[in-house]
Short mmCIF file of C-alpha atoms in Angstrom, two decimals:
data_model
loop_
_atom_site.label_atom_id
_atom_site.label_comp_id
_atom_site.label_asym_id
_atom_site.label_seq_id
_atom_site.Cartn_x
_atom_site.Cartn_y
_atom_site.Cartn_z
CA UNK A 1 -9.81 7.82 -33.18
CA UNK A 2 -7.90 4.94 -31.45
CA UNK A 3 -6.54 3.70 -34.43
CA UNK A 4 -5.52 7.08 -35.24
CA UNK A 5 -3.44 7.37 -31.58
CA UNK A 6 -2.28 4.27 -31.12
CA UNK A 7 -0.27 3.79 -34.84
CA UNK A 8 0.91 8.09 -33.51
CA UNK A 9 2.37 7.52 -30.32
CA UNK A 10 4.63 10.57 -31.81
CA UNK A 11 0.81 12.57 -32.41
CA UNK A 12 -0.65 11.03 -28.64
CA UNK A 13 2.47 12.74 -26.82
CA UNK A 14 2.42 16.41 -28.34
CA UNK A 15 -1.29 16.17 -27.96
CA UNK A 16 -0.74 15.88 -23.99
CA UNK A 17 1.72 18.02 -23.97
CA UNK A 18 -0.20 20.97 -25.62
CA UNK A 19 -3.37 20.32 -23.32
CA UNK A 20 -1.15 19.99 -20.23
CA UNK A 21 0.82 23.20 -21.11
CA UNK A 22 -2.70 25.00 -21.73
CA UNK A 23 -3.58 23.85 -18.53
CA UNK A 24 -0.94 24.81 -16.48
CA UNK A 25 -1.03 28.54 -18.14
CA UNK A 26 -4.68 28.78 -17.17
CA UNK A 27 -4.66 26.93 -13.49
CA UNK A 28 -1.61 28.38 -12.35
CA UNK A 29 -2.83 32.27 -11.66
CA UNK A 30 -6.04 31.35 -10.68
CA UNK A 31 -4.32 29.21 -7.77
CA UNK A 32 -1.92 32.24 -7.26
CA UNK A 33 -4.43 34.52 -7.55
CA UNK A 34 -7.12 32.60 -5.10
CA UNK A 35 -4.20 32.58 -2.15
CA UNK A 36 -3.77 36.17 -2.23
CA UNK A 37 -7.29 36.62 -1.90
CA UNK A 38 -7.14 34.24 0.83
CA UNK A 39 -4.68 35.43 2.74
CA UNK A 40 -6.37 39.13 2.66
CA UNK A 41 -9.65 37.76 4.00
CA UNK A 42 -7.84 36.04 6.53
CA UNK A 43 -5.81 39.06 7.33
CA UNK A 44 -9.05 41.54 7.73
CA UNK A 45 -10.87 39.01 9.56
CA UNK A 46 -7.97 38.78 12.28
CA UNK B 1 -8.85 62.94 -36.32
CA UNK B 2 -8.75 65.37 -33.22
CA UNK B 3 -11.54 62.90 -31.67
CA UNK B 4 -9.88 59.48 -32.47
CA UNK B 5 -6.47 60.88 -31.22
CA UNK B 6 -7.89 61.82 -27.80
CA UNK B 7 -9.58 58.65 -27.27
CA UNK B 8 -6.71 57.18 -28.16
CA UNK B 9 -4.43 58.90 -25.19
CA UNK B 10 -7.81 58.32 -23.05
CA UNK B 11 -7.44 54.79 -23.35
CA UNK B 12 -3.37 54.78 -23.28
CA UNK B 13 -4.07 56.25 -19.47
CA UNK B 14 -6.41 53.92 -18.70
CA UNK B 15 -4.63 51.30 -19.34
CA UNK B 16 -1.87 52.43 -17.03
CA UNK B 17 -4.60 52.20 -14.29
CA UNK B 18 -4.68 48.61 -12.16
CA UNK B 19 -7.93 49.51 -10.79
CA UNK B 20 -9.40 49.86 -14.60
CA UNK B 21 -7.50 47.21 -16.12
CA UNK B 22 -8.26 44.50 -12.94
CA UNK B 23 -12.27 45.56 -13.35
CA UNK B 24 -12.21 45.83 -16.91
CA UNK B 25 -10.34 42.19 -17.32
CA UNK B 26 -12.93 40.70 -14.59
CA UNK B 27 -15.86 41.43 -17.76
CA UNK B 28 -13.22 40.28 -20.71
CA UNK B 29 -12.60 36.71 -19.34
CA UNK B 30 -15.73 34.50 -19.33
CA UNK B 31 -16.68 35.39 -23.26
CA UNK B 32 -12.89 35.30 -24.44
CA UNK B 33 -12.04 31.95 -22.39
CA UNK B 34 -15.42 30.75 -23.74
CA UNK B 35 -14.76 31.39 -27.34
CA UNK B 36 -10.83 30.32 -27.04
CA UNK B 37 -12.21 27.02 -25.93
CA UNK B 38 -14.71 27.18 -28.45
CA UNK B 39 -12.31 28.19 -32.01
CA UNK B 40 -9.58 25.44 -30.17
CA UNK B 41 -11.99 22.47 -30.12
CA UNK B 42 -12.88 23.67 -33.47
CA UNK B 43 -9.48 23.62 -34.84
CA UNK B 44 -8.18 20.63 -33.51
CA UNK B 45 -11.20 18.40 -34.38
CA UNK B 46 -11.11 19.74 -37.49
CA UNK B 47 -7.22 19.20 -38.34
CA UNK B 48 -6.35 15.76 -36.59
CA UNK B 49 -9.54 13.97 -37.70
CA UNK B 50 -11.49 15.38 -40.68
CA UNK B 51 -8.06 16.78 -42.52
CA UNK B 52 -6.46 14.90 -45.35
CA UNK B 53 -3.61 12.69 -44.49
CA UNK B 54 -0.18 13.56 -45.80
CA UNK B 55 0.83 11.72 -49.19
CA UNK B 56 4.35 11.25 -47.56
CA UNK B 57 4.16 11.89 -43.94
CA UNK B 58 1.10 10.35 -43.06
CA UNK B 59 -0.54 10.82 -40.23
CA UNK B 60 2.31 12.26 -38.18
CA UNK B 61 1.89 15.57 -40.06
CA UNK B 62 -1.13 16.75 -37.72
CA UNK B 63 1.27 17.82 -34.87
CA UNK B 64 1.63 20.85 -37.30
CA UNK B 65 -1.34 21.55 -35.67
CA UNK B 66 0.24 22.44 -32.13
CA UNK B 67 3.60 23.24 -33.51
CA UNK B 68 3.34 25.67 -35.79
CA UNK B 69 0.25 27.91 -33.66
CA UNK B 70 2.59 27.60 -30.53
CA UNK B 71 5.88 29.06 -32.70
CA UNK B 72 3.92 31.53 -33.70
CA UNK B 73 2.35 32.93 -30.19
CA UNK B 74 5.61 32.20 -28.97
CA UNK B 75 7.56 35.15 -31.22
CA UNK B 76 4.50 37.13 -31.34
CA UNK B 77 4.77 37.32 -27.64
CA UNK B 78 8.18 38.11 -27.27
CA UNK B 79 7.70 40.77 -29.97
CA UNK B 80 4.94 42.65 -27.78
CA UNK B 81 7.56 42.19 -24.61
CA UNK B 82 9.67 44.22 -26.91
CA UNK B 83 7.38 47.31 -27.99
CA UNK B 84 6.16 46.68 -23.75
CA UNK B 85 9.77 47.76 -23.05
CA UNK B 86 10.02 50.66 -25.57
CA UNK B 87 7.11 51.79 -23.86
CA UNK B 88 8.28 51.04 -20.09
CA UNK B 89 11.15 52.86 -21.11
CA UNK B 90 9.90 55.80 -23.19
CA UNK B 91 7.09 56.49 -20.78
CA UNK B 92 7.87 54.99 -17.38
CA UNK B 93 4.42 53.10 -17.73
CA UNK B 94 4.54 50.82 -14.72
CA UNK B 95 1.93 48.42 -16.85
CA UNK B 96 4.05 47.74 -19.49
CA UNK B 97 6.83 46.51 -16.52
CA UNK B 98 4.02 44.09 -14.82
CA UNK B 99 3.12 43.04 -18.79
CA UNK B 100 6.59 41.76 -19.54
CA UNK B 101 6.50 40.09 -16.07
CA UNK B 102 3.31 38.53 -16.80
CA UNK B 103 3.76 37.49 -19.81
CA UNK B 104 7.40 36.26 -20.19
CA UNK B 105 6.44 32.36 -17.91
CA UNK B 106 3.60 31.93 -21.12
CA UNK B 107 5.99 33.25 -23.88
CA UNK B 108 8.75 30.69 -22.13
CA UNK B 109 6.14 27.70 -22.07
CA UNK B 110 4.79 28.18 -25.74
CA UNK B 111 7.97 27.90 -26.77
CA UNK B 112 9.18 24.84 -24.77
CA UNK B 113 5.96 23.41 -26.85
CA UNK B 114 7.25 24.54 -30.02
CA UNK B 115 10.60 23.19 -29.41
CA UNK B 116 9.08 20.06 -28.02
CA UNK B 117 6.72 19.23 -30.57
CA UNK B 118 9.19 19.92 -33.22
CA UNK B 119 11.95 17.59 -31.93
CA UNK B 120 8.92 14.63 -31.48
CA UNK B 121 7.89 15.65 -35.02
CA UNK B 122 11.66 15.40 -36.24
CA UNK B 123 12.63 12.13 -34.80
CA UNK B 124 10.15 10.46 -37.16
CA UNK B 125 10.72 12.40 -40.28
CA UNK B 126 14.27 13.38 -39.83
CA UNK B 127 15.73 10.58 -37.92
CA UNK B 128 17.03 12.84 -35.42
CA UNK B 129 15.27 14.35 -32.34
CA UNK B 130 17.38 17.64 -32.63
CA UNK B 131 19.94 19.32 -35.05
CA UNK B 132 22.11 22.97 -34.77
CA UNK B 133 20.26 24.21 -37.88
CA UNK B 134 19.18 27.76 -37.97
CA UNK B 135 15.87 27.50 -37.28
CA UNK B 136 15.98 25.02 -34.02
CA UNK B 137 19.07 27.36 -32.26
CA UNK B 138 17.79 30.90 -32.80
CA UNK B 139 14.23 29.28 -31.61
CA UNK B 140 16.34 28.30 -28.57
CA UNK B 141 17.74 31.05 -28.63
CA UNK B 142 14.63 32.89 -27.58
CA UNK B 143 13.90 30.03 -25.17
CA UNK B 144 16.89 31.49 -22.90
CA UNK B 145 16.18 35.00 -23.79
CA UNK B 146 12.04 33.94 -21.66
CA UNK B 147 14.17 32.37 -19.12
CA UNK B 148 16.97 34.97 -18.37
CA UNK B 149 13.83 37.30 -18.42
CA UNK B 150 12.28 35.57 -15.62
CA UNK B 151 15.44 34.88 -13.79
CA UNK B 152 16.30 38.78 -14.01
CA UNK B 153 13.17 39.91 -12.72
CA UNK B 154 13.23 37.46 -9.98
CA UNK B 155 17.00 38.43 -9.43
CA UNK B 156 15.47 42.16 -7.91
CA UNK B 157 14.11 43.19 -4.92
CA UNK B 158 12.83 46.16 -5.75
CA UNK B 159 10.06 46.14 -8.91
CA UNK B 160 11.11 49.87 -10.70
CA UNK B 161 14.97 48.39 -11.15
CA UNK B 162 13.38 44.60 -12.02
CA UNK B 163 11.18 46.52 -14.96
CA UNK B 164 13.78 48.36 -16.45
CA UNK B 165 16.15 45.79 -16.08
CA UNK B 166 13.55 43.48 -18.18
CA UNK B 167 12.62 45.99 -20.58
CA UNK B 168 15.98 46.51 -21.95
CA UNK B 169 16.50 42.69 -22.01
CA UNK B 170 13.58 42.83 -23.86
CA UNK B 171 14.43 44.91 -26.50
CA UNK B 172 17.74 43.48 -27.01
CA UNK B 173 16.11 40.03 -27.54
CA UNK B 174 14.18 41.65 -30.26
CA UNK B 175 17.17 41.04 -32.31
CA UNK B 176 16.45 37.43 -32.50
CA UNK B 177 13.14 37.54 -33.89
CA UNK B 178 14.29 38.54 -37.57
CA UNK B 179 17.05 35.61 -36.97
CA UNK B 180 14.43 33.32 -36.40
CA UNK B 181 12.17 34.11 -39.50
CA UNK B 182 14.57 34.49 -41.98
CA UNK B 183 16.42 31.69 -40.70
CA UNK B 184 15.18 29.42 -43.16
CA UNK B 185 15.95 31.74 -46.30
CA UNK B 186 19.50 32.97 -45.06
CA UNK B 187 20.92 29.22 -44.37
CA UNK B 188 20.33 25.80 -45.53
CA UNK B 189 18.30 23.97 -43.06
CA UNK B 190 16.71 20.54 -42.02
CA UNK B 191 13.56 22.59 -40.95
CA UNK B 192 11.46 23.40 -43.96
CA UNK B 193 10.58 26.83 -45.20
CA UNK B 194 7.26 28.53 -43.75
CA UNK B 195 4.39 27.14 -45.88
CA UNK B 196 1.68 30.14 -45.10
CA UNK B 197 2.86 32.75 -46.70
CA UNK B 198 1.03 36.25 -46.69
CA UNK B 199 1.97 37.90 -50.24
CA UNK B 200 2.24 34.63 -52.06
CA UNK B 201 0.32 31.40 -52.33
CA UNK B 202 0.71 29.32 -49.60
CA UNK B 203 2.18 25.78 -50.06
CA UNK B 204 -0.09 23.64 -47.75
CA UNK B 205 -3.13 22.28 -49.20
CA UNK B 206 -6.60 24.33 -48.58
CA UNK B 207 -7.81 21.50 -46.97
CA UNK B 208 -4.84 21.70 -44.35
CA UNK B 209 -4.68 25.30 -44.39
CA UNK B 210 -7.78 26.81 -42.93
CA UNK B 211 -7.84 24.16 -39.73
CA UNK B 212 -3.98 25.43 -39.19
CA UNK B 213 -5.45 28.68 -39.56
CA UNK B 214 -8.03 28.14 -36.81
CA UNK B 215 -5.87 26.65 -34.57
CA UNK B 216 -3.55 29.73 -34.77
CA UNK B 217 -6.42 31.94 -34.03
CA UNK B 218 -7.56 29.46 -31.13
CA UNK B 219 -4.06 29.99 -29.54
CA UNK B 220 -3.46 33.60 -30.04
CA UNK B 221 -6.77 33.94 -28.16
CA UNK B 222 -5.76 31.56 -25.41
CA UNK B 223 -2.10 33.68 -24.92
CA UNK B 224 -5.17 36.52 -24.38
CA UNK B 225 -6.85 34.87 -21.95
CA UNK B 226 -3.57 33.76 -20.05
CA UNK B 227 -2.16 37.01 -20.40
CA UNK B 228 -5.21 38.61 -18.58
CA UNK B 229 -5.21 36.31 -15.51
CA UNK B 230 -1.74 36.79 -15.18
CA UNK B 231 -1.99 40.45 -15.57
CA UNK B 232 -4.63 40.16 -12.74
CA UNK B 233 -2.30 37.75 -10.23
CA UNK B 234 0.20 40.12 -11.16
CA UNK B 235 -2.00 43.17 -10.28
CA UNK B 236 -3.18 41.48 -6.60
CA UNK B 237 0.28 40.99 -5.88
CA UNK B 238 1.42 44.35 -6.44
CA UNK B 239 -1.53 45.93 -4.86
CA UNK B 240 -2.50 43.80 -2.46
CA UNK B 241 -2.50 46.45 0.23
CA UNK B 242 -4.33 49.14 -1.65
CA UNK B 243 -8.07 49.92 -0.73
CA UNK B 244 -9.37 49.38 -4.27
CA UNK B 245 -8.37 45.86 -4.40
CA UNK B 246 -9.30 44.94 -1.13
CA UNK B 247 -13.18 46.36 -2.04
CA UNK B 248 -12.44 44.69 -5.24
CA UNK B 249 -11.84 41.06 -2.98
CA UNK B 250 -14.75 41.92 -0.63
CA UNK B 251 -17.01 41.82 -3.75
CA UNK B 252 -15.58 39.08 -4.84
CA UNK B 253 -14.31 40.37 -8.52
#
């Protein structure tokens, strides 16, 4: 597996870019979506 | 017939319902993330360590495994932002506006990977990183088309004009997709032809085929699974005022 990476630096990058894109797609509205929920609760508690 | 048409319409006004769709997504996302994680480990494994290498590419042929399944989502998507926009505009259905919303940041990112991976695939096997062939502009192409999406819906203030603003950029961009496909049959390009082909024998090897396969299964089910949570930011946004979704919040759904 390290062989296989390290004579593909080409292979390593697209690699971490597909995981970080996948990442960012699935992160990204549940952090959105978390702060609105937030910001309700802290609204009907005040 | 009369029975599959009416549950057919049922279903059509359901799905213009946020309070359905949020509730009904809430159930659909732990087994579809689960086996989108499951068919993507699968996939990958399988084609960058157990696949054949390439008799004249070598290794460096296994990025076909992220390029091609995230060229692929990335039209199909824009294609259902299309048929979303027919139907915003046909039938004023105010979830086919939030859809193209939602989904026009994952269509734009899928293809920054497909146009990424592509130009790191090219600069070893082409010598260049990018050329103006066919293929690589009209892909670009629907790169700006994602973006000037986003940047006209953002452009609004109020949500009815930013949906049917979107939905008929939407359906003009449709234009592009035929471009794209046919690209490499109308012109003579650096980027090869497709090698899957539906009606005829494929060109890639078995061996290389049914991992590619898998991996373009893994990723449409992942653009479901992203679609849905953005659906669902997109919802709480929206509706953020509304009873139902602050009952929703207070049972934590």
């Amino acid at each position: 597996m390290i062989e296989l990476f390290s004579e593909n630096f080409h292979l390593l990058s697209v690699c971490f870019l597909t995981i970080i894109i996948l990442l960012f797609n699935y992160i990204w509205p549940l952090i959105k979506l978390n702060k609105i929920k937030k910001n309700l609760k802290k609204i009907e508690t005040t | 017939m009369n029975k599959i048409l009416g549950s057919i319409t049922l279903f059509y006004h359901k799905l213009g319902s946020y309070p359905w769709f949020y509730s009904i997504s809430s159930k659909l996302l732990p087994i579809s993330t689960f086996l989108a994680f499951m068919i993507f480990l699968l996939g990958i494994v399988w084609g960058i360590f157990y696949s054949p290498s390439d008799v004249t590419q070598g290794e460096i042929y296994r990025i076909i495994y992220m390029h091609v399944p995230a060229a692929s989502v990335a039209q199909s998507i824009y294609f259902s932002l299309a048929i979303a926009g027919f139907v915003y505009l046909v039938w004023k259905m105010k979830m086919a506006g939030l859809f193209i919303k939602a989904m026009a940041p994952i269509g734009a990112s899928f293809t920054i990977l497909a146009l990424v991976s592509g130009a790191i695939w090219g600069q070893p096997t082409w010598g260049t990183w990018w050329v103006w062939d066919a293929r690589l502009t009209s892909t670009l192409v629907l790169l700006l088309f994602y973006l000037a999406i986003i940047g006209l819906y953002s452009s609004f203030d109020n949500k009815k004009t930013a949906d049917q603003a979107v939905s008929i950029l939407a359906m003009v961009g449709a234009v592009n997709l035929p471009i794209i496909k046919k690209s490499v049959d109308w012109w003579n390009t650096l980027h090869q032809p497709s090698s899957i082909r539906i009606f005829e024998e494929s060109t890639i090897s078995s061996e290389m085929l049914y991992p590619l396969l898998i991996c373009i299964l893994s990723f449409y089910l992942m653009v479901f699974v992203f679609g849905l949570m953005a659906m669902r930011t997109e919802i709480a946004k929206r509706e953020m005022t509304k009873d139902w979704f602050k009952k929703m919040v207070k049972k934590n759904d």
